[in-house]
Amino acid sequence: MMIQLSFNAIIKTIAFIFGKVIALVTIPLISNALGIELYGKYNHLLTIAGYGLVLINWGFLAKGIREIASNNKKTVDVVHEIISTRVVLWLVSTATLIIITTTVYQNIDALILIVLALVANLGQALNLDFYFYAKKNTVIPSIARLMGQILFLTLLLLFVESSSDIYYLFFFLILFQFSETLINYLFSKGILSIRKISLNFKKSFGVLKSNFHLGFGAKTSFLTFSIPILLIPYFYSNEVLGAYMIAYKIFLLMMGVFSIGTLVLSPFIVKYLQEKDDKIISILRLAVLGFLSVGLLGGSIVYVLHDYLIDYFFESEFKSANQYFFSFMYVLVPIWGIYTCTVIFLNNMILDRLYSIVSFIQLIIIGIFTPILMHLELLIYSIYLIAVITFISSMVYLKIITNKLKAKTY
């Protein structure tokens, strides 16, 4: 087991490092080509399209890993149920967002770009990454992701040079997502049959309902961070959003560090929980300490270097992004490490109801106070607000998880 864990961790780490380097390179490539105003609009449109992924990713990654790893259902049945549900929810989300976008924007260019992003969402709906993670195989999805990123970077370097190339950019997002999905499909050994994908709306919404609590908690991160992105153009401008997104994108890269441990260790945590092994408490403590340490170290390094990053990689108009790095890197990254660690235990202990209730309260507080802070021209404090609420949520989770592990009531 330890040999397999080590091999998976090594491959995942190597793919992760290369992937994050590519992602880091694409940020200045895209932002410098588009300019600060259009870069802000680009991210605003992507965030709107991202709401099309909310239902598609309604906790189905965790659900797939959990159900396949537990062996309570046939793997092929779990795979087809999840993919069928995702496709139905993609159809519903896409139709809804197109109607809303047409009504609100009344702009053909914005509508076309959002439609292209929604097509890319279909690639994610068909992705079999959860199947490989449940089988303790992080190699295939890691390589698939990396190949997609390499393709995307290559196309960016060849074709995206100015703001007029924004349509190419959205088309390349489609190729990126579908290439990753195709690679996973080819290595799945026929576990998914396209002919068996069912467009049963009633059944799909039943699956969504049964997964409600887990899904709501799982989407808290996107919903939380989407609030400032959606509001900044209205309270400030697309230029401000463009600068804000530079710091936020690098923060997302830091968040990705924590995904290595969660995806690799999740099936093994399930095993220890099933055996009610006392080692699980030590694993929790070490994981929290490790994630916090990585967050502090990584955030500190990025903050120290951020002036050089902005000066060297970005056009001068993006220098205003410097003001957001302290709050993201020194404050939010370490807290997010603790939060991520507690959430992976919540998922594997099937504490979905607790997850959704705390997430709902968290989202409501942020949703109410973020517009107020922006109205008062306190944009940076909206980042601190997210940090404080996330820290409180993490402490609540940690206390309850520890008590349940000690009492073995899970």
mmCIF file of C-alpha atoms in Angstrom, residues 113-382:
data_model
loop_
_atom_site.group_PDB
_atom_site.id
_atom_site.type_symbol
_atom_site.label_atom_id
_atom_site.label_comp_id
_atom_site.label_asym_id
_atom_site.label_seq_id
_atom_site.Cartn_x
_atom_site.Cartn_y
_atom_site.Cartn_z
ATOM 1 C CA LEU A 113 -18.000 33.929 -25.511
ATOM 2 C CA ILE A 114 -20.141 32.557 -22.698
ATOM 3 C CA VAL A 115 -21.615 29.911 -25.022
ATOM 4 C CA LEU A 116 -18.081 28.804 -25.942
ATOM 5 C CA ALA A 117 -17.201 28.543 -22.248
ATOM 6 C CA LEU A 118 -20.372 26.533 -21.638
ATOM 7 C CA VAL A 119 -19.368 24.099 -24.396
ATOM 8 C CA ALA A 120 -16.070 23.617 -22.550
ATOM 9 C CA ASN A 121 -18.146 22.765 -19.469
ATOM 10 C CA LEU A 122 -19.498 19.713 -21.307
ATOM 11 C CA GLY A 123 -15.979 18.331 -21.440
ATOM 12 C CA GLN A 124 -15.805 18.536 -17.674
ATOM 13 C CA ALA A 125 -19.216 16.909 -17.324
ATOM 14 C CA LEU A 126 -17.907 13.869 -19.225
ATOM 15 C CA ASN A 127 -14.636 13.630 -17.300
ATOM 16 C CA LEU A 128 -13.871 10.285 -15.624
ATOM 17 C CA ASP A 129 -11.253 11.618 -13.203
ATOM 18 C CA PHE A 130 -13.276 10.449 -10.178
ATOM 19 C CA TYR A 131 -13.050 6.841 -11.427
ATOM 20 C CA PHE A 132 -9.250 6.879 -11.431
ATOM 21 C CA TYR A 133 -8.956 8.611 -8.057
ATOM 22 C CA ALA A 134 -11.280 6.035 -6.491
ATOM 23 C CA LYS A 135 -9.066 3.273 -7.908
ATOM 24 C CA LYS A 136 -6.066 4.954 -6.216
ATOM 25 C CA ASN A 137 -4.696 5.829 -9.657
ATOM 26 C CA THR A 138 -3.689 9.474 -9.773
ATOM 27 C CA VAL A 139 -1.253 8.894 -12.635
ATOM 28 C CA ILE A 140 -3.727 8.867 -15.550
ATOM 29 C CA PRO A 141 -5.791 11.953 -14.578
ATOM 30 C CA SER A 142 -2.606 13.840 -13.657
ATOM 31 C CA ILE A 143 -1.017 13.133 -17.032
ATOM 32 C CA ALA A 144 -4.294 13.865 -18.838
ATOM 33 C CA ARG A 145 -4.511 17.240 -17.124
ATOM 34 C CA LEU A 146 -0.898 18.010 -17.931
ATOM 35 C CA MET A 147 -1.335 17.093 -21.616
ATOM 36 C CA GLY A 148 -4.347 19.388 -21.824
ATOM 37 C CA GLN A 149 -2.353 22.220 -20.261
ATOM 38 C CA ILE A 150 0.550 21.697 -22.662
ATOM 39 C CA LEU A 151 -1.856 21.825 -25.619
ATOM 40 C CA PHE A 152 -3.473 25.002 -24.261
ATOM 41 C CA LEU A 153 -0.107 26.694 -23.689
ATOM 42 C CA THR A 154 1.120 25.748 -27.170
ATOM 43 C CA LEU A 155 -1.982 27.199 -28.807
ATOM 44 C CA LEU A 156 -1.674 30.376 -26.717
ATOM 45 C CA LEU A 157 1.917 30.883 -27.810
ATOM 46 C CA LEU A 158 1.040 30.329 -31.462
ATOM 47 C CA PHE A 159 -2.198 32.243 -31.862
ATOM 48 C CA VAL A 160 -3.033 34.639 -28.980
ATOM 49 C CA GLU A 161 -1.186 37.943 -29.328
ATOM 50 C CA SER A 162 -3.743 40.709 -28.837
ATOM 51 C CA SER A 163 -7.246 41.510 -27.625
ATOM 52 C CA SER A 164 -8.676 40.604 -31.035
ATOM 53 C CA ASP A 165 -7.731 36.964 -30.388
ATOM 54 C CA ILE A 166 -10.125 36.511 -27.477
ATOM 55 C CA TYR A 167 -12.365 34.178 -29.508
ATOM 56 C CA TYR A 168 -9.385 31.910 -30.139
ATOM 57 C CA LEU A 169 -8.779 31.888 -26.403
ATOM 58 C CA PHE A 170 -12.242 30.576 -25.584
ATOM 59 C CA PHE A 171 -12.037 27.997 -28.364
ATOM 60 C CA PHE A 172 -8.731 26.763 -26.948
ATOM 61 C CA LEU A 173 -10.426 26.333 -23.561
ATOM 62 C CA ILE A 174 -12.773 23.852 -25.250
ATOM 63 C CA LEU A 175 -9.860 21.907 -26.742
ATOM 64 C CA PHE A 176 -8.078 21.930 -23.381
ATOM 65 C CA GLN A 177 -11.013 20.462 -21.482
ATOM 66 C CA PHE A 178 -12.002 17.887 -24.090
ATOM 67 C CA SER A 179 -8.422 16.678 -24.601
ATOM 68 C CA GLU A 180 -8.130 15.939 -20.872
ATOM 69 C CA THR A 181 -11.485 14.156 -20.868
ATOM 70 C CA LEU A 182 -10.606 12.138 -23.982
ATOM 71 C CA ILE A 183 -7.326 10.889 -22.495
ATOM 72 C CA ASN A 184 -9.094 9.756 -19.320
ATOM 73 C CA TYR A 185 -11.741 8.043 -21.440
ATOM 74 C CA LEU A 186 -9.184 6.172 -23.555
ATOM 75 C CA PHE A 187 -7.439 4.794 -20.464
ATOM 76 C CA SER A 188 -10.650 3.843 -18.632
ATOM 77 C CA LYS A 189 -10.778 0.424 -20.361
ATOM 78 C CA GLY A 190 -14.322 0.887 -21.592
ATOM 79 C CA ILE A 191 -15.838 1.613 -18.176
ATOM 80 C CA LEU A 192 -18.048 4.256 -19.838
ATOM 81 C CA SER A 193 -20.336 3.523 -22.773
ATOM 82 C CA ILE A 194 -21.608 6.651 -24.514
ATOM 83 C CA ARG A 195 -24.717 4.712 -25.572
ATOM 84 C CA LYS A 196 -25.604 4.066 -21.926
ATOM 85 C CA ILE A 197 -25.633 7.746 -20.991
ATOM 86 C CA SER A 198 -29.230 8.398 -20.010
ATOM 87 C CA LEU A 199 -30.980 11.762 -20.353
ATOM 88 C CA ASN A 200 -33.473 10.906 -17.635
ATOM 89 C CA PHE A 201 -34.206 14.280 -16.047
ATOM 90 C CA LYS A 202 -36.261 12.872 -13.186
ATOM 91 C CA LYS A 203 -33.590 10.365 -12.190
ATOM 92 C CA SER A 204 -30.799 12.922 -12.549
ATOM 93 C CA PHE A 205 -32.507 15.420 -10.282
ATOM 94 C CA GLY A 206 -33.085 12.580 -7.835
ATOM 95 C CA VAL A 207 -29.332 11.921 -7.763
ATOM 96 C CA LEU A 208 -28.730 15.651 -7.345
ATOM 97 C CA LYS A 209 -31.171 15.752 -4.444
ATOM 98 C CA SER A 210 -29.559 12.751 -2.737
ATOM 99 C CA ASN A 211 -26.192 14.467 -3.061
ATOM 100 C CA PHE A 212 -27.469 17.894 -2.013
ATOM 101 C CA HIS A 213 -25.589 18.382 1.257
ATOM 102 C CA LEU A 214 -22.238 17.167 -0.071
ATOM 103 C CA GLY A 215 -22.639 19.158 -3.274
ATOM 104 C CA PHE A 216 -23.543 22.421 -1.578
ATOM 105 C CA GLY A 217 -20.510 22.233 0.662
ATOM 106 C CA ALA A 218 -18.262 21.296 -2.249
ATOM 107 C CA LYS A 219 -19.305 24.371 -4.255
ATOM 108 C CA THR A 220 -18.831 26.826 -1.397
ATOM 109 C CA SER A 221 -15.317 27.733 -2.559
ATOM 110 C CA PHE A 222 -16.417 28.736 -6.051
ATOM 111 C CA LEU A 223 -19.529 30.534 -4.838
ATOM 112 C CA THR A 224 -17.550 32.375 -2.147
ATOM 113 C CA PHE A 225 -14.862 33.687 -4.483
ATOM 114 C CA SER A 226 -17.265 34.361 -7.347
ATOM 115 C CA ILE A 227 -19.090 37.028 -5.332
ATOM 116 C CA PRO A 228 -16.289 39.646 -5.451
ATOM 117 C CA ILE A 229 -15.517 38.816 -9.100
ATOM 118 C CA LEU A 230 -19.134 39.374 -10.133
ATOM 119 C CA LEU A 231 -19.464 42.607 -8.127
ATOM 120 C CA ILE A 232 -16.162 44.392 -8.804
ATOM 121 C CA PRO A 233 -17.090 45.597 -12.348
ATOM 122 C CA TYR A 234 -20.245 47.222 -10.961
ATOM 123 C CA PHE A 235 -18.720 48.842 -7.852
ATOM 124 C CA TYR A 236 -15.358 49.608 -9.453
ATOM 125 C CA SER A 237 -14.374 48.728 -13.045
ATOM 126 C CA ASN A 238 -13.073 45.960 -15.284
ATOM 127 C CA GLU A 239 -9.580 47.432 -14.823
ATOM 128 C CA VAL A 240 -9.774 46.883 -11.063
ATOM 129 C CA LEU A 241 -11.042 43.356 -11.648
ATOM 130 C CA GLY A 242 -8.155 42.701 -14.041
ATOM 131 C CA ALA A 243 -5.626 43.641 -11.352
ATOM 132 C CA TYR A 244 -7.507 41.732 -8.650
ATOM 133 C CA MET A 245 -7.564 38.601 -10.812
ATOM 134 C CA ILE A 246 -3.761 38.488 -11.089
ATOM 135 C CA ALA A 247 -3.427 38.015 -7.318
ATOM 136 C CA TYR A 248 -6.446 35.710 -7.226
ATOM 137 C CA LYS A 249 -5.146 33.475 -10.032
ATOM 138 C CA ILE A 250 -1.832 33.022 -8.231
ATOM 139 C CA PHE A 251 -3.795 32.265 -5.056
ATOM 140 C CA LEU A 252 -5.633 29.542 -6.994
ATOM 141 C CA LEU A 253 -2.279 28.036 -7.940
ATOM 142 C CA MET A 254 -1.394 27.932 -4.250
ATOM 143 C CA MET A 255 -4.725 26.274 -3.464
ATOM 144 C CA GLY A 256 -3.811 23.572 -5.940
ATOM 145 C CA VAL A 257 -0.916 22.527 -3.695
ATOM 146 C CA PHE A 258 -3.398 21.210 -1.164
ATOM 147 C CA SER A 259 -5.197 19.100 -3.761
ATOM 148 C CA ILE A 260 -2.223 16.741 -4.036
ATOM 149 C CA GLY A 261 -2.629 15.394 -0.518
ATOM 150 C CA THR A 262 -6.403 15.285 -0.593
ATOM 151 C CA LEU A 263 -6.762 13.341 -3.839
ATOM 152 C CA VAL A 264 -3.951 10.904 -3.082
ATOM 153 C CA LEU A 265 -4.891 10.197 0.540
ATOM 154 C CA SER A 266 -8.690 10.151 0.270
ATOM 155 C CA PRO A 267 -9.112 6.410 -0.549
ATOM 156 C CA PHE A 268 -6.702 5.482 2.240
ATOM 157 C CA ILE A 269 -8.529 7.662 4.755
ATOM 158 C CA VAL A 270 -11.678 5.731 3.833
ATOM 159 C CA LYS A 271 -9.839 2.498 4.645
ATOM 160 C CA TYR A 272 -8.695 3.674 8.095
ATOM 161 C CA LEU A 273 -12.176 4.958 8.866
ATOM 162 C CA GLN A 274 -13.762 1.644 7.898
ATOM 163 C CA GLU A 275 -11.319 -0.228 10.143
ATOM 164 C CA LYS A 276 -11.815 2.340 12.946
ATOM 165 C CA ASP A 277 -8.040 2.512 13.280
ATOM 166 C CA ASP A 278 -6.848 4.891 16.026
ATOM 167 C CA LYS A 279 -4.080 6.098 13.706
ATOM 168 C CA ILE A 280 -6.642 8.244 11.943
ATOM 169 C CA ILE A 281 -6.499 10.838 14.765
ATOM 170 C CA SER A 282 -2.733 11.179 14.356
ATOM 171 C CA ILE A 283 -3.187 11.458 10.595
ATOM 172 C CA LEU A 284 -5.673 14.299 11.108
ATOM 173 C CA ARG A 285 -3.316 16.220 13.396
ATOM 174 C CA LEU A 286 -0.318 15.756 11.131
ATOM 175 C CA ALA A 287 -2.367 16.692 8.069
ATOM 176 C CA VAL A 288 -3.625 19.932 9.644
ATOM 177 C CA LEU A 289 -0.113 20.861 10.758
ATOM 178 C CA GLY A 290 1.326 19.934 7.367
ATOM 179 C CA PHE A 291 -1.257 21.857 5.350
ATOM 180 C CA LEU A 292 -0.863 24.910 7.596
ATOM 181 C CA SER A 293 2.936 24.787 7.298
ATOM 182 C CA VAL A 294 2.807 24.434 3.524
ATOM 183 C CA GLY A 295 0.379 27.352 3.353
ATOM 184 C CA LEU A 296 2.567 29.583 5.526
ATOM 185 C CA LEU A 297 5.742 28.698 3.646
ATOM 186 C CA GLY A 298 4.250 28.881 0.159
ATOM 187 C CA GLY A 299 2.298 32.053 0.845
ATOM 188 C CA SER A 300 5.353 33.752 2.342
ATOM 189 C CA ILE A 301 7.565 32.841 -0.616
ATOM 190 C CA VAL A 302 5.053 34.145 -3.151
ATOM 191 C CA TYR A 303 4.495 37.352 -1.177
ATOM 192 C CA VAL A 304 8.235 38.039 -0.955
ATOM 193 C CA LEU A 305 8.626 37.468 -4.701
ATOM 194 C CA HIS A 306 5.408 39.071 -5.925
ATOM 195 C CA ASP A 307 6.982 42.448 -6.769
ATOM 196 C CA TYR A 308 9.471 40.711 -9.037
ATOM 197 C CA LEU A 309 6.740 38.535 -10.561
ATOM 198 C CA ILE A 310 4.617 41.543 -11.467
ATOM 199 C CA ASP A 311 7.550 43.606 -12.760
ATOM 200 C CA TYR A 312 9.085 40.815 -14.821
ATOM 201 C CA PHE A 313 6.076 38.948 -16.215
ATOM 202 C CA PHE A 314 3.336 41.575 -16.537
ATOM 203 C CA GLU A 315 2.817 44.853 -18.348
ATOM 204 C CA SER A 316 3.131 48.015 -16.239
ATOM 205 C CA GLU A 317 -0.654 48.521 -16.137
ATOM 206 C CA PHE A 318 -0.915 45.460 -13.860
ATOM 207 C CA LYS A 319 1.254 46.940 -11.068
ATOM 208 C CA SER A 320 -1.906 47.773 -9.120
ATOM 209 C CA ALA A 321 -2.266 44.027 -8.471
ATOM 210 C CA ASN A 322 0.490 44.321 -5.822
ATOM 211 C CA GLN A 323 -1.951 45.674 -3.237
ATOM 212 C CA TYR A 324 -3.884 42.388 -3.088
ATOM 213 C CA PHE A 325 -1.002 39.975 -2.483
ATOM 214 C CA PHE A 326 -0.618 40.384 1.285
ATOM 215 C CA SER A 327 -4.241 39.537 2.042
ATOM 216 C CA PHE A 328 -4.279 36.580 -0.356
ATOM 217 C CA MET A 329 -0.843 35.063 0.367
ATOM 218 C CA TYR A 330 -0.058 35.821 3.994
ATOM 219 C CA VAL A 331 -3.593 35.563 5.332
ATOM 220 C CA LEU A 332 -5.846 33.454 3.119
ATOM 221 C CA VAL A 333 -3.466 30.741 1.845
ATOM 222 C CA PRO A 334 -2.544 29.283 5.302
ATOM 223 C CA ILE A 335 -6.169 29.397 6.434
ATOM 224 C CA TRP A 336 -7.246 27.653 3.254
ATOM 225 C CA GLY A 337 -4.779 24.879 4.014
ATOM 226 C CA ILE A 338 -6.521 24.126 7.308
ATOM 227 C CA TYR A 339 -9.929 24.402 5.658
ATOM 228 C CA THR A 340 -9.000 21.983 2.865
ATOM 229 C CA CYS A 341 -7.679 19.446 5.364
ATOM 230 C CA THR A 342 -10.846 19.482 7.466
ATOM 231 C CA VAL A 343 -13.083 19.257 4.405
ATOM 232 C CA ILE A 344 -11.423 16.077 3.120
ATOM 233 C CA PHE A 345 -12.163 14.417 6.464
ATOM 234 C CA LEU A 346 -15.746 15.718 6.392
ATOM 235 C CA ASN A 347 -16.252 14.165 2.966
ATOM 236 C CA ASN A 348 -14.834 10.788 3.926
ATOM 237 C CA MET A 349 -16.689 10.686 7.251
ATOM 238 C CA ILE A 350 -19.876 11.499 5.301
ATOM 239 C CA LEU A 351 -20.669 14.532 7.451
ATOM 240 C CA ASP A 352 -22.442 16.096 4.491
ATOM 241 C CA ARG A 353 -25.215 17.771 6.443
ATOM 242 C CA LEU A 354 -22.754 19.560 8.744
ATOM 243 C CA TYR A 355 -20.732 20.579 5.686
ATOM 244 C CA SER A 356 -23.731 22.078 3.903
ATOM 245 C CA ILE A 357 -25.131 23.909 6.955
ATOM 246 C CA VAL A 358 -21.844 25.595 7.864
ATOM 247 C CA SER A 359 -21.176 26.350 4.180
ATOM 248 C CA PHE A 360 -24.605 27.939 3.811
ATOM 249 C CA ILE A 361 -24.032 30.207 6.820
ATOM 250 C CA GLN A 362 -20.562 31.045 5.518
ATOM 251 C CA LEU A 363 -21.927 31.947 2.087
ATOM 252 C CA ILE A 364 -24.775 34.070 3.454
ATOM 253 C CA ILE A 365 -22.432 36.152 5.629
ATOM 254 C CA ILE A 366 -20.007 36.739 2.771
ATOM 255 C CA GLY A 367 -22.863 37.460 0.361
ATOM 256 C CA ILE A 368 -24.310 40.127 2.665
ATOM 257 C CA PHE A 369 -21.156 41.931 3.750
ATOM 258 C CA THR A 370 -19.088 41.849 0.537
ATOM 259 C CA PRO A 371 -21.341 44.365 -1.317
ATOM 260 C CA ILE A 372 -21.326 46.592 1.771
ATOM 261 C CA LEU A 373 -17.529 46.578 1.930
ATOM 262 C CA MET A 374 -17.300 47.337 -1.782
ATOM 263 C CA HIS A 375 -19.797 50.172 -1.456
ATOM 264 C CA LEU A 376 -17.525 51.602 1.251
ATOM 265 C CA GLU A 377 -14.565 51.146 -1.134
ATOM 266 C CA LEU A 378 -12.979 48.528 1.121
ATOM 267 C CA LEU A 379 -12.293 45.866 -1.498
ATOM 268 C CA ILE A 380 -9.261 44.383 0.278
ATOM 269 C CA TYR A 381 -11.335 43.881 3.421
ATOM 270 C CA SER A 382 -13.645 41.590 1.463
#
